[in-house]
CSV table of N, CA and C in Angstrom, one decimal:
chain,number,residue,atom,x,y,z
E,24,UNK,N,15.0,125.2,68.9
E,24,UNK,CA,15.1,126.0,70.2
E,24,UNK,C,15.9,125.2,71.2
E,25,UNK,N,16.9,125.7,71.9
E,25,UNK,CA,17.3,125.3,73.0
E,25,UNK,C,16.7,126.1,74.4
E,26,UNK,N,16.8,124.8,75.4
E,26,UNK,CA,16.5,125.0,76.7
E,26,UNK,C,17.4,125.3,77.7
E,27,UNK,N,17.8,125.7,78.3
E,27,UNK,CA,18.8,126.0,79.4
E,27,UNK,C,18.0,125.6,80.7
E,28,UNK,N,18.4,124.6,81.3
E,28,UNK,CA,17.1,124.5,82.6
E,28,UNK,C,18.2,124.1,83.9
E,29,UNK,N,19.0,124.4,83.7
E,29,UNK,CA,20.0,124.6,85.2
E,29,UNK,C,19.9,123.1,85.4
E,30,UNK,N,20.2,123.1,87.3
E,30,UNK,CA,20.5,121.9,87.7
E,30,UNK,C,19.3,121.3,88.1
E,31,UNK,N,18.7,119.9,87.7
E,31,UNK,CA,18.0,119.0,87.6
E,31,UNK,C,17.7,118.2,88.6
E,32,UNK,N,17.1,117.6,89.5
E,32,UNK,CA,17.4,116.3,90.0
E,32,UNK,C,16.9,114.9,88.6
E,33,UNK,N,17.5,114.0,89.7
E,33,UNK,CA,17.7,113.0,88.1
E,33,UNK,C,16.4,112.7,87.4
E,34,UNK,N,14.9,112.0,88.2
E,34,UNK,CA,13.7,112.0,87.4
E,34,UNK,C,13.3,113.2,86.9
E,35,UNK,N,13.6,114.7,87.2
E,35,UNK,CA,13.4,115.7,86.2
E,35,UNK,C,14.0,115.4,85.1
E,36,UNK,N,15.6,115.1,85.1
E,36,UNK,CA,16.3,115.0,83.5
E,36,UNK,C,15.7,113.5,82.8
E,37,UNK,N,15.4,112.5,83.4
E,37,UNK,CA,14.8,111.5,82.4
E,37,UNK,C,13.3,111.9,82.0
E,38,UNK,N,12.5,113.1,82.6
E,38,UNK,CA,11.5,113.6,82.1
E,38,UNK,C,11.6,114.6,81.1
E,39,UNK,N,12.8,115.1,81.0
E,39,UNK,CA,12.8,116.3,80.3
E,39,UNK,C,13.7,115.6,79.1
E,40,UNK,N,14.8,114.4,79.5
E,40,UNK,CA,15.1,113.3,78.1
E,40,UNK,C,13.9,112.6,77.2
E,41,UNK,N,12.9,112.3,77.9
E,41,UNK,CA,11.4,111.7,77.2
E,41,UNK,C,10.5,112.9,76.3
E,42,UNK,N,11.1,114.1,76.5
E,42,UNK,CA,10.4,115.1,75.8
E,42,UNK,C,11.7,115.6,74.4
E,43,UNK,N,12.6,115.7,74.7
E,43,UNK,CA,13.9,115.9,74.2
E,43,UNK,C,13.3,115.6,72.3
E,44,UNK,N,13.6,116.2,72.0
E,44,UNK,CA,13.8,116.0,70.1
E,44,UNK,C,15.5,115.1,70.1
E,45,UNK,N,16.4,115.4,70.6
E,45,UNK,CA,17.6,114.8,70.3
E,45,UNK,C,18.7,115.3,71.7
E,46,UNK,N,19.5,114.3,71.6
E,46,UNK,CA,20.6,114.7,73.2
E,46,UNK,C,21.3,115.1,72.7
E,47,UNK,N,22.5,115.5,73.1
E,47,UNK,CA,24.0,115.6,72.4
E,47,UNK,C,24.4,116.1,73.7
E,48,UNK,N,25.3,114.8,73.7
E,48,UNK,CA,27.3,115.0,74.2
E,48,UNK,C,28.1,115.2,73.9
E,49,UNK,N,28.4,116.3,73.9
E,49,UNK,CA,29.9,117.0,72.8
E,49,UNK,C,30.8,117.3,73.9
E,50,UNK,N,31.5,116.5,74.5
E,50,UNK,CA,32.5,116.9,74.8
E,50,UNK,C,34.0,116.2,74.8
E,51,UNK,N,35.0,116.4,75.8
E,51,UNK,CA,36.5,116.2,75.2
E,51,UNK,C,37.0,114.9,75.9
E,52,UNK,N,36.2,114.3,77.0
E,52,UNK,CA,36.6,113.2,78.2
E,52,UNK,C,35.5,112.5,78.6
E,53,UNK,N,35.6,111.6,78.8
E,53,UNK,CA,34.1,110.8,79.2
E,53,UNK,C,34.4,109.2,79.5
E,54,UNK,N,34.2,108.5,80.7
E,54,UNK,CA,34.2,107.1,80.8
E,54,UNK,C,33.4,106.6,80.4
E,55,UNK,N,32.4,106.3,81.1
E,55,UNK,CA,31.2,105.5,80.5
E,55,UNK,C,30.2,105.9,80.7
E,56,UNK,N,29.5,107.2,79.7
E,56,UNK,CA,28.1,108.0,80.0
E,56,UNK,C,26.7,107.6,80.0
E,57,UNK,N,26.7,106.8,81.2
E,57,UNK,CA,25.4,106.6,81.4
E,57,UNK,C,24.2,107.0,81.2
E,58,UNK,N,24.5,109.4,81.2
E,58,UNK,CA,23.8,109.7,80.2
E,58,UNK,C,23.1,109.3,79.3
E,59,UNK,N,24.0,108.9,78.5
E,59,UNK,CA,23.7,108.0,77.1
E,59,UNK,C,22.6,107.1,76.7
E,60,UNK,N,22.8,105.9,77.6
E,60,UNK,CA,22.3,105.0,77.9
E,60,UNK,C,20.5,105.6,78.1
E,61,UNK,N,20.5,106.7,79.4
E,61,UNK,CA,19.3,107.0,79.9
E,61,UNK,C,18.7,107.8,78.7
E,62,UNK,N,19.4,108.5,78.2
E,62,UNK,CA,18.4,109.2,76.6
E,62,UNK,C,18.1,108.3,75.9
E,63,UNK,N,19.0,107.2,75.5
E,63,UNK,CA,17.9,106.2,74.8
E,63,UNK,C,17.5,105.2,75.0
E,64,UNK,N,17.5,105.4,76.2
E,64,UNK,CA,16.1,104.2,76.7
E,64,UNK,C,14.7,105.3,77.0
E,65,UNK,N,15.2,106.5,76.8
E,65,UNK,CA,14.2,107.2,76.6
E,65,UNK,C,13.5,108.1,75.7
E,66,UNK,N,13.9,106.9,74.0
E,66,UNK,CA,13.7,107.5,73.4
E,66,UNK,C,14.1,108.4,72.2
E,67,UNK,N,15.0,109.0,72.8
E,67,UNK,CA,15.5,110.4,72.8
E,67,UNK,C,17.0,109.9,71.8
E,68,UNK,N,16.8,110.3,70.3
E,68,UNK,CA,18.2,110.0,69.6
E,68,UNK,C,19.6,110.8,70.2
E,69,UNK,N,20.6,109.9,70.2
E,69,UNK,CA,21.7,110.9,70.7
E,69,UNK,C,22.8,110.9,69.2
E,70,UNK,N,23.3,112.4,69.6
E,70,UNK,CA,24.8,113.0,68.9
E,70,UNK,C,25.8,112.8,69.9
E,71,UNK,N,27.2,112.2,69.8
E,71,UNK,CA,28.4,112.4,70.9
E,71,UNK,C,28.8,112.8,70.5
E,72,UNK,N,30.5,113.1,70.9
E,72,UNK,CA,31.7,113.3,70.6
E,72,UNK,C,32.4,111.7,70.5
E,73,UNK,N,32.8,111.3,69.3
E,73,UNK,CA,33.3,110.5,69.2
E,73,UNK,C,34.9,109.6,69.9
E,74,UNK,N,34.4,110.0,71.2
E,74,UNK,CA,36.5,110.0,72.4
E,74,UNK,C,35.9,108.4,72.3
E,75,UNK,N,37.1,107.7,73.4
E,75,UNK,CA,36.5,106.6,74.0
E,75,UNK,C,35.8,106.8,75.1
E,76,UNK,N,34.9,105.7,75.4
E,76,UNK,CA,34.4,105.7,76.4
E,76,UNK,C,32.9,105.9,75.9
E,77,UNK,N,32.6,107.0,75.3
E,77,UNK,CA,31.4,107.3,74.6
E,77,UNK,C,30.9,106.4,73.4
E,78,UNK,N,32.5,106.5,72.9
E,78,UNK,CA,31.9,105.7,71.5
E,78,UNK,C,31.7,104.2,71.9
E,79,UNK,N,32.2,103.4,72.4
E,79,UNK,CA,31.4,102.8,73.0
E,79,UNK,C,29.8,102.3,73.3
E,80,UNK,N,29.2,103.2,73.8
E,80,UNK,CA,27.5,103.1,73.8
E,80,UNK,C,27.1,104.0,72.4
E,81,UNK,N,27.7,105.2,72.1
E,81,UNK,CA,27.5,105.9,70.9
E,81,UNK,C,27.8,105.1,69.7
E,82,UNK,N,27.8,103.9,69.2
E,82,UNK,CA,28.0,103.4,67.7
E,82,UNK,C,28.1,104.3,66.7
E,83,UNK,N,28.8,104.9,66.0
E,83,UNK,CA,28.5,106.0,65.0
E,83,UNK,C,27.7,104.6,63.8
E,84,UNK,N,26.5,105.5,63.9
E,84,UNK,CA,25.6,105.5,62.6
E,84,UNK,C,24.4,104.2,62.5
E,85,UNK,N,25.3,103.3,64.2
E,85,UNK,CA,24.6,101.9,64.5
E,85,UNK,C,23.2,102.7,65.8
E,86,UNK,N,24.1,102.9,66.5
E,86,UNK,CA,22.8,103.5,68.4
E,86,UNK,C,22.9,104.9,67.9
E,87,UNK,N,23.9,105.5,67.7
E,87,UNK,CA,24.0,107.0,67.8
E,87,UNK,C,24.7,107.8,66.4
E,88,UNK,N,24.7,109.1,66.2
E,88,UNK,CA,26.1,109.9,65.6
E,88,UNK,C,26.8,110.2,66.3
E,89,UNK,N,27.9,110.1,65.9
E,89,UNK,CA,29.0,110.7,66.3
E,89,UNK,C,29.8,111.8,65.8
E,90,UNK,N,29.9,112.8,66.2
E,90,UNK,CA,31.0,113.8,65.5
E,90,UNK,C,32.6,113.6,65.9
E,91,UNK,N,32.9,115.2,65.2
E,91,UNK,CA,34.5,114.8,66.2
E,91,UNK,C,35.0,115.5,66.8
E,92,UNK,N,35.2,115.5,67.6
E,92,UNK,CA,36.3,116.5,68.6
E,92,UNK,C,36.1,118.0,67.8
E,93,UNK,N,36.2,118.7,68.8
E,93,UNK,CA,36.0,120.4,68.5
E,93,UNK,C,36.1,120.3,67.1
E,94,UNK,N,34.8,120.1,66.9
E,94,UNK,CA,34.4,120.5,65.2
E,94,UNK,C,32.9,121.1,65.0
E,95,UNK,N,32.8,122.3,65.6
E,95,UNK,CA,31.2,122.7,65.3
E,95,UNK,C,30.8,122.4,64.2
E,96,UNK,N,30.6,122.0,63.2
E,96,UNK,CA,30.6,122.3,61.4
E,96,UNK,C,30.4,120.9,61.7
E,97,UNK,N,31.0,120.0,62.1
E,97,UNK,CA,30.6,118.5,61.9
E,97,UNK,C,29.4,118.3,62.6
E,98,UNK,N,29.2,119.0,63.8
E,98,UNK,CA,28.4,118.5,65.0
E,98,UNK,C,27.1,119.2,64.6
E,99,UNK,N,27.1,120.3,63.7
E,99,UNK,CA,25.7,121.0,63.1
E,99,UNK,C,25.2,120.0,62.0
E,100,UNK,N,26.3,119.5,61.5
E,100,UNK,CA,25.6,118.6,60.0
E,100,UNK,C,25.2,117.8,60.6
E,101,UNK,N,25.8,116.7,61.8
E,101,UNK,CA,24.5,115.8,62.3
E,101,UNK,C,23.3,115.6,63.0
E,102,UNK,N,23.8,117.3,63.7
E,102,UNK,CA,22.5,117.9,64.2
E,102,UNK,C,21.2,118.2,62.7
E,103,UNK,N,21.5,118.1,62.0
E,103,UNK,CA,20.7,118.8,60.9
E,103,UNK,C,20.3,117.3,60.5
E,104,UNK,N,21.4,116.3,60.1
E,104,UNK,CA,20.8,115.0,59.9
E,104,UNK,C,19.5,114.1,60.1
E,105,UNK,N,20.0,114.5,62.2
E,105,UNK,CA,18.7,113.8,62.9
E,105,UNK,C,17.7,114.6,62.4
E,106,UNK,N,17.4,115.8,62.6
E,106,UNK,CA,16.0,116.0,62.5
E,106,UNK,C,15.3,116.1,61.5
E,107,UNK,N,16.5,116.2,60.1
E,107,UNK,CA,15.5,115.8,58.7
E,107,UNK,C,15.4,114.5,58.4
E,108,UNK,N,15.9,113.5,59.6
E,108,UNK,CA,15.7,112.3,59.2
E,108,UNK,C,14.5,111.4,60.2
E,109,UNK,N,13.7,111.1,60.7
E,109,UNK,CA,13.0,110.7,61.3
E,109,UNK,C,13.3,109.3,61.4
E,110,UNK,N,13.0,108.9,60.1
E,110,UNK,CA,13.6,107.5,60.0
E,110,UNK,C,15.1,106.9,60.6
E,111,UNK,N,15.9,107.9,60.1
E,111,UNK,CA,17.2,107.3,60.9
E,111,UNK,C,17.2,107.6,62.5
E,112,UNK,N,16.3,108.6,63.0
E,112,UNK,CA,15.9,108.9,64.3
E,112,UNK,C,15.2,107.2,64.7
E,113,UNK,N,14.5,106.9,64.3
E,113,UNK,CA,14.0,105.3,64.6
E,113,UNK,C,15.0,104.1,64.6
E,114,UNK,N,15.6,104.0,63.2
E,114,UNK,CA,16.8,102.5,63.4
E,114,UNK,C,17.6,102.9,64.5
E,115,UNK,N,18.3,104.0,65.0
E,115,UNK,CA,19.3,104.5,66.0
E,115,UNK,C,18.6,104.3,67.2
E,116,UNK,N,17.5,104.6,67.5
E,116,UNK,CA,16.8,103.8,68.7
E,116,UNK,C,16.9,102.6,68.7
E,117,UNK,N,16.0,102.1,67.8
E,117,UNK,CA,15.3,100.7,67.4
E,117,UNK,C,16.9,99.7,67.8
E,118,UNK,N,18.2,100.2,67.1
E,118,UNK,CA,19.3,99.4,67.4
E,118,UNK,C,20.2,99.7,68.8
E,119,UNK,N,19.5,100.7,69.1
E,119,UNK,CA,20.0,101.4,70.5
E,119,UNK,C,19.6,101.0,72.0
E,120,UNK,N,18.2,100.4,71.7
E,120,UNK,CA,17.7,99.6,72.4
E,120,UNK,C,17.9,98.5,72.7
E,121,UNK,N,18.4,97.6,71.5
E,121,UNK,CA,18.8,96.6,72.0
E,121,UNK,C,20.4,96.1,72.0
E,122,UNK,N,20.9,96.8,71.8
E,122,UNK,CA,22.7,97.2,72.3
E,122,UNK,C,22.4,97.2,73.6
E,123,UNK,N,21.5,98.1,74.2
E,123,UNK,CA,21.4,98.2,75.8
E,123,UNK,C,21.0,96.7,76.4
E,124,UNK,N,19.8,96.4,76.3
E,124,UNK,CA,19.1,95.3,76.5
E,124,UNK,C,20.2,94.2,76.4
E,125,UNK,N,21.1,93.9,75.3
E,125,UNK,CA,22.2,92.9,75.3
E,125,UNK,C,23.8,93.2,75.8
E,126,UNK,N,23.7,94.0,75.9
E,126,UNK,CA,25.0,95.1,77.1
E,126,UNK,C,24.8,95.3,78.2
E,127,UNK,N,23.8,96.0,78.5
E,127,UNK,CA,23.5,96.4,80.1
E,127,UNK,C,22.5,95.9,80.8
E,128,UNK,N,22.5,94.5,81.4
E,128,UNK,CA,21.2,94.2,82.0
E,128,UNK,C,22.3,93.4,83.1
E,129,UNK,N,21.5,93.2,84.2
E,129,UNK,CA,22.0,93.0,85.6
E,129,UNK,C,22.9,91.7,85.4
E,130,UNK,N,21.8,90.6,84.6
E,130,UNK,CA,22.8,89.2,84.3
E,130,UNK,C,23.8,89.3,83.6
E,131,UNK,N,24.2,90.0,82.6
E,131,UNK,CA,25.5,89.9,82.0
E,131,UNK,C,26.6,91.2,83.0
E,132,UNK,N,26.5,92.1,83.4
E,132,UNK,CA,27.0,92.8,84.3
E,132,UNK,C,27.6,92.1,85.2
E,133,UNK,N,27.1,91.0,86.1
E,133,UNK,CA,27.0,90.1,87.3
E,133,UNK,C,28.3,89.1,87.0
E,134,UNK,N,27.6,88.7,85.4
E,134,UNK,CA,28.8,87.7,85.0
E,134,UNK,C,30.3,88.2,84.7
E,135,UNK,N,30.0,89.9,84.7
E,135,UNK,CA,31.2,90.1,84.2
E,135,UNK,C,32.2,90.7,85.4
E,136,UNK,N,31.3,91.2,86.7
E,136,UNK,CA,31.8,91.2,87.9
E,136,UNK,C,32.3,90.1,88.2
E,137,UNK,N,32.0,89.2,88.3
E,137,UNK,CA,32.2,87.5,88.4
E,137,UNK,C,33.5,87.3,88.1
E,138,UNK,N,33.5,87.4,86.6
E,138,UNK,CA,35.0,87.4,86.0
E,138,UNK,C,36.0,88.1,86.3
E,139,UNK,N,35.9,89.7,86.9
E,139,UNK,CA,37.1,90.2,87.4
E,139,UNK,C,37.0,89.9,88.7
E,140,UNK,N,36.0,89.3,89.6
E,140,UNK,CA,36.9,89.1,91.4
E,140,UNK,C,37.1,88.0,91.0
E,141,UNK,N,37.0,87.0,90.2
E,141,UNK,CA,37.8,85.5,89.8
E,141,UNK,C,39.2,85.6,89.6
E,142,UNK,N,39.5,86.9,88.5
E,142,UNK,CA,41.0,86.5,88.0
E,142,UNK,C,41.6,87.7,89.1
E,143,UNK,N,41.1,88.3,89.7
E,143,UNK,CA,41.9,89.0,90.9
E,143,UNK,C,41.7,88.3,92.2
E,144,UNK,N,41.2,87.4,92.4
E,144,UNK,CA,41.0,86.6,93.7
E,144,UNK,C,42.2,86.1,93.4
């Protein structure tokens, strides 16, 4: 079953990502979807679209699946993946979590702010 629940404020959508069976991001453009990040820190396995930017936090097969670009037929098989797989539902967290935890935490961010007003100073 899908939900259609309009527009959200943001602790509605990390409460309704904590409930989520699986996210998915299918789309054609994307920097850096933080999205992402917030579904699985909550939890919640994600499907992308495998562009840049996404793939990035999406690992195909390490944090996340990935499909590809306007291919419904791909993006149903991984949809069908996660949910007959539970288990792969868990390592894709379990490694998804700590991608984040070793990626995105204030001290390495800081350091890496550091490093671009250094070589632009």
């Amino acid at each position: 079953q899908i939900h259609f629940l309009g527009r959200k404020k943001h602790d509605d959508v990390l409460q309704e990502l904590n409930k989520a069976d699986l996210f998915i991001l299918n789309s054609f453009y994307e920097g850096l979807p933080h999205v992402i990040i917030e579904a699985m820190l909550c939890n919640c396995p994600v499907i992308a679209t495998d562009i840049p930017g996404t793939n990035e936090i999406a690992i195909h097969k390490q944090t996340a699946l990935l499909c590809q670009k306007d291919n419904p037929k791909d993006l149903a098989e991984k949809i069908e993946t996660l949910i007959s797989n539970p288990e792969t539902q868990t390592r894709l967290l379990n490694n998804a979590k700590l991608f984040i935890k070793d990626n995105f935490n204030w001290k390495i961010t800081l350091k890496q702010l550091e490093k671009v007003l250094r070589n632009n100073g």
